[in-house]
């Protein structure tokens, strides 16, 4: 049984997600569909890319991942299918697949142009239903990958900021805000491990330093901490609260991690 995942900004209040699933099941009734999320902020390609990258590798090899965050629908942008070492990815060629693909060995990329695989007539406002969903369904049924359309060498990639690194500090940025208000940065656990010393602090503009901690409740209730989350990235969190609200964090805000000579203590 083939798995198809869906990552979209459609929400669940309308018929969009259900219609995509109907198209998939009509073509490939034996496949299984899993929702990664449909709560990506409307048109936020970066948030969609991050959500897909956080989830895709936890699925069995051979899973087909479909991402629809597509503010350019109906324009000249292409729809692409990408075969990696372990998975198939289908999405608009706008960078929404790029963070996941950066962690995979890409074997082939094809532009979805075979109209025999599409739902006709193709709406210029709903390629998720008429192009991406049916292409995924046909591939899950065994349609050869080459039948999707012509091969291409490259696909769009988002420019993700890299942290600035020195021996005793890392300077990163907030790249994602989750529903709990945790502010996820572009600083990975591997980067964090390169800092000299074992005591580390988080410094935000206009705020007192606070510690990097192993888990949320390692600091008093209501207090902030830097924590390596389940995605492998350092996140700014507040024990029992929303870091985005308490610390007024937003996407793109600067975050500095520093080595300290002694522990940073915060009190309730």
PDB file of N, CA and C in Angstrom, residues 19-28 66-68 90-91 117-119 126-140:
ATOM      1  N   UNK A  19     -11.594  17.399  -1.269  1.00  0.00           N
ATOM      2  CA  UNK A  19     -11.653  17.200  -2.713  1.00  0.00           C
ATOM      3  C   UNK A  19     -10.364  16.584  -3.240  1.00  0.00           C
ATOM      4  N   UNK A  20      -9.217  17.052  -2.746  1.00  0.00           N
ATOM      5  CA  UNK A  20      -7.947  16.443  -3.148  1.00  0.00           C
ATOM      6  C   UNK A  20      -7.916  14.962  -2.795  1.00  0.00           C
ATOM      7  N   UNK A  21      -8.391  14.638  -1.596  1.00  0.00           N
ATOM      8  CA  UNK A  21      -8.403  13.230  -1.183  1.00  0.00           C
ATOM      9  C   UNK A  21      -9.340  12.414  -2.064  1.00  0.00           C
ATOM     10  N   UNK A  22     -10.481  12.999  -2.440  1.00  0.00           N
ATOM     11  CA  UNK A  22     -11.401  12.296  -3.322  1.00  0.00           C
ATOM     12  C   UNK A  22     -10.775  11.983  -4.662  1.00  0.00           C
ATOM     13  N   UNK A  23     -10.051  12.948  -5.233  1.00  0.00           N
ATOM     14  CA  UNK A  23      -9.368  12.732  -6.508  1.00  0.00           C
ATOM     15  C   UNK A  23      -8.345  11.607  -6.384  1.00  0.00           C
ATOM     16  N   UNK A  24      -7.563  11.639  -5.321  1.00  0.00           N
ATOM     17  CA  UNK A  24      -6.540  10.608  -5.122  1.00  0.00           C
ATOM     18  C   UNK A  24      -7.178   9.230  -5.017  1.00  0.00           C
ATOM     19  N   UNK A  25      -8.228   9.117  -4.222  1.00  0.00           N
ATOM     20  CA  UNK A  25      -8.840   7.804  -3.984  1.00  0.00           C
ATOM     21  C   UNK A  25      -9.612   7.298  -5.194  1.00  0.00           C
ATOM     22  N   UNK A  26     -10.127   8.198  -6.011  1.00  0.00           N
ATOM     23  CA  UNK A  26     -10.812   7.761  -7.226  1.00  0.00           C
ATOM     24  C   UNK A  26      -9.826   7.110  -8.191  1.00  0.00           C
ATOM     25  N   UNK A  27      -8.615   7.647  -8.257  1.00  0.00           N
ATOM     26  CA  UNK A  27      -7.591   7.106  -9.154  1.00  0.00           C
ATOM     27  C   UNK A  27      -6.873   5.920  -8.530  1.00  0.00           C
ATOM     28  N   UNK A  28      -6.590   6.009  -7.237  1.00  0.00           N
ATOM     29  CA  UNK A  28      -5.783   4.995  -6.545  1.00  0.00           C
ATOM     30  C   UNK A  28      -6.471   4.605  -5.237  1.00  0.00           C
ATOM     31  N   UNK A  66       3.148  15.325  -0.955  1.00  0.00           N
ATOM     32  CA  UNK A  66       2.553  16.388  -1.763  1.00  0.00           C
ATOM     33  C   UNK A  66       2.466  17.654  -0.919  1.00  0.00           C
ATOM     34  N   UNK A  67       3.017  18.752  -1.420  1.00  0.00           N
ATOM     35  CA  UNK A  67       2.968  20.036  -0.717  1.00  0.00           C
ATOM     36  C   UNK A  67       2.284  21.063  -1.611  1.00  0.00           C
ATOM     37  N   UNK A  68       1.243  21.698  -1.073  1.00  0.00           N
ATOM     38  CA  UNK A  68       0.520  22.720  -1.827  1.00  0.00           C
ATOM     39  C   UNK A  68       0.457  23.999  -1.002  1.00  0.00           C
ATOM     40  N   UNK A  90       6.102  16.073  -4.596  1.00  0.00           N
ATOM     41  CA  UNK A  90       5.358  16.767  -5.649  1.00  0.00           C
ATOM     42  C   UNK A  90       4.899  18.105  -5.099  1.00  0.00           C
ATOM     43  N   UNK A  91       5.132  19.171  -5.860  1.00  0.00           N
ATOM     44  CA  UNK A  91       4.708  20.487  -5.402  1.00  0.00           C
ATOM     45  C   UNK A  91       4.942  21.528  -6.469  1.00  0.00           C
ATOM     46  N   UNK A 117      -2.467  12.784 -17.139  1.00  0.00           N
ATOM     47  CA  UNK A 117      -2.492  12.473 -15.711  1.00  0.00           C
ATOM     48  C   UNK A 117      -3.336  13.465 -14.916  1.00  0.00           C
ATOM     49  N   UNK A 118      -3.777  14.553 -15.542  1.00  0.00           N
ATOM     50  CA  UNK A 118      -4.474  15.615 -14.821  1.00  0.00           C
ATOM     51  C   UNK A 118      -5.983  15.369 -14.795  1.00  0.00           C
ATOM     52  N   UNK A 119      -6.659  16.038 -13.885  1.00  0.00           N
ATOM     53  CA  UNK A 119      -8.118  16.136 -13.913  1.00  0.00           C
ATOM     54  C   UNK A 119      -8.472  17.258 -14.885  1.00  0.00           C
ATOM     55  N   UNK A 126      -6.892  25.944  -8.732  1.00  0.00           N
ATOM     56  CA  UNK A 126      -6.864  24.774  -7.842  1.00  0.00           C
ATOM     57  C   UNK A 126      -6.035  23.657  -8.465  1.00  0.00           C
ATOM     58  N   UNK A 127      -4.750  23.914  -8.648  1.00  0.00           N
ATOM     59  CA  UNK A 127      -3.859  22.883  -9.178  1.00  0.00           C
ATOM     60  C   UNK A 127      -3.652  21.751  -8.179  1.00  0.00           C
ATOM     61  N   UNK A 128      -3.884  22.022  -6.893  1.00  0.00           N
ATOM     62  CA  UNK A 128      -3.804  20.939  -5.917  1.00  0.00           C
ATOM     63  C   UNK A 128      -4.739  19.806  -6.271  1.00  0.00           C
ATOM     64  N   UNK A 129      -5.951  20.142  -6.665  1.00  0.00           N
ATOM     65  CA  UNK A 129      -6.945  19.134  -7.054  1.00  0.00           C
ATOM     66  C   UNK A 129      -6.673  18.556  -8.433  1.00  0.00           C
ATOM     67  N   UNK A 130      -6.355  19.423  -9.401  1.00  0.00           N
ATOM     68  CA  UNK A 130      -6.367  19.011 -10.799  1.00  0.00           C
ATOM     69  C   UNK A 130      -5.020  18.555 -11.339  1.00  0.00           C
ATOM     70  N   UNK A 131      -3.925  18.891 -10.644  1.00  0.00           N
ATOM     71  CA  UNK A 131      -2.591  18.515 -11.118  1.00  0.00           C
ATOM     72  C   UNK A 131      -1.845  17.698 -10.066  1.00  0.00           C
ATOM     73  N   UNK A 132      -1.609  18.267  -8.898  1.00  0.00           N
ATOM     74  CA  UNK A 132      -0.762  17.593  -7.909  1.00  0.00           C
ATOM     75  C   UNK A 132      -1.391  16.311  -7.379  1.00  0.00           C
ATOM     76  N   UNK A 133      -2.658  16.373  -6.989  1.00  0.00           N
ATOM     77  CA  UNK A 133      -3.305  15.175  -6.435  1.00  0.00           C
ATOM     78  C   UNK A 133      -3.360  14.032  -7.446  1.00  0.00           C
ATOM     79  N   UNK A 134      -3.808  14.268  -8.690  1.00  0.00           N
ATOM     80  CA  UNK A 134      -3.853  13.141  -9.624  1.00  0.00           C
ATOM     81  C   UNK A 134      -2.479  12.610 -10.018  1.00  0.00           C
ATOM     82  N   UNK A 135      -1.482  13.488 -10.132  1.00  0.00           N
ATOM     83  CA  UNK A 135      -0.132  13.000 -10.437  1.00  0.00           C
ATOM     84  C   UNK A 135       0.351  12.087  -9.320  1.00  0.00           C
ATOM     85  N   UNK A 136       0.148  12.494  -8.075  1.00  0.00           N
ATOM     86  CA  UNK A 136       0.542  11.644  -6.944  1.00  0.00           C
ATOM     87  C   UNK A 136      -0.196  10.317  -6.977  1.00  0.00           C
ATOM     88  N   UNK A 137      -1.486  10.371  -7.277  1.00  0.00           N
ATOM     89  CA  UNK A 137      -2.285   9.146  -7.302  1.00  0.00           C
ATOM     90  C   UNK A 137      -1.808   8.189  -8.388  1.00  0.00           C
ATOM     91  N   UNK A 138      -1.544   8.711  -9.580  1.00  0.00           N
ATOM     92  CA  UNK A 138      -1.069   7.847 -10.666  1.00  0.00           C
ATOM     93  C   UNK A 138       0.286   7.228 -10.319  1.00  0.00           C
ATOM     94  N   UNK A 139       1.177   8.008  -9.718  1.00  0.00           N
ATOM     95  CA  UNK A 139       2.471   7.450  -9.320  1.00  0.00           C
ATOM     96  C   UNK A 139       2.301   6.376  -8.256  1.00  0.00           C
ATOM     97  N   UNK A 140       1.363   6.569  -7.347  1.00  0.00           N
ATOM     98  CA  UNK A 140       1.142   5.562  -6.303  1.00  0.00           C
ATOM     99  C   UNK A 140       0.609   4.265  -6.886  1.00  0.00           C
TER     100      UNK A 140
END
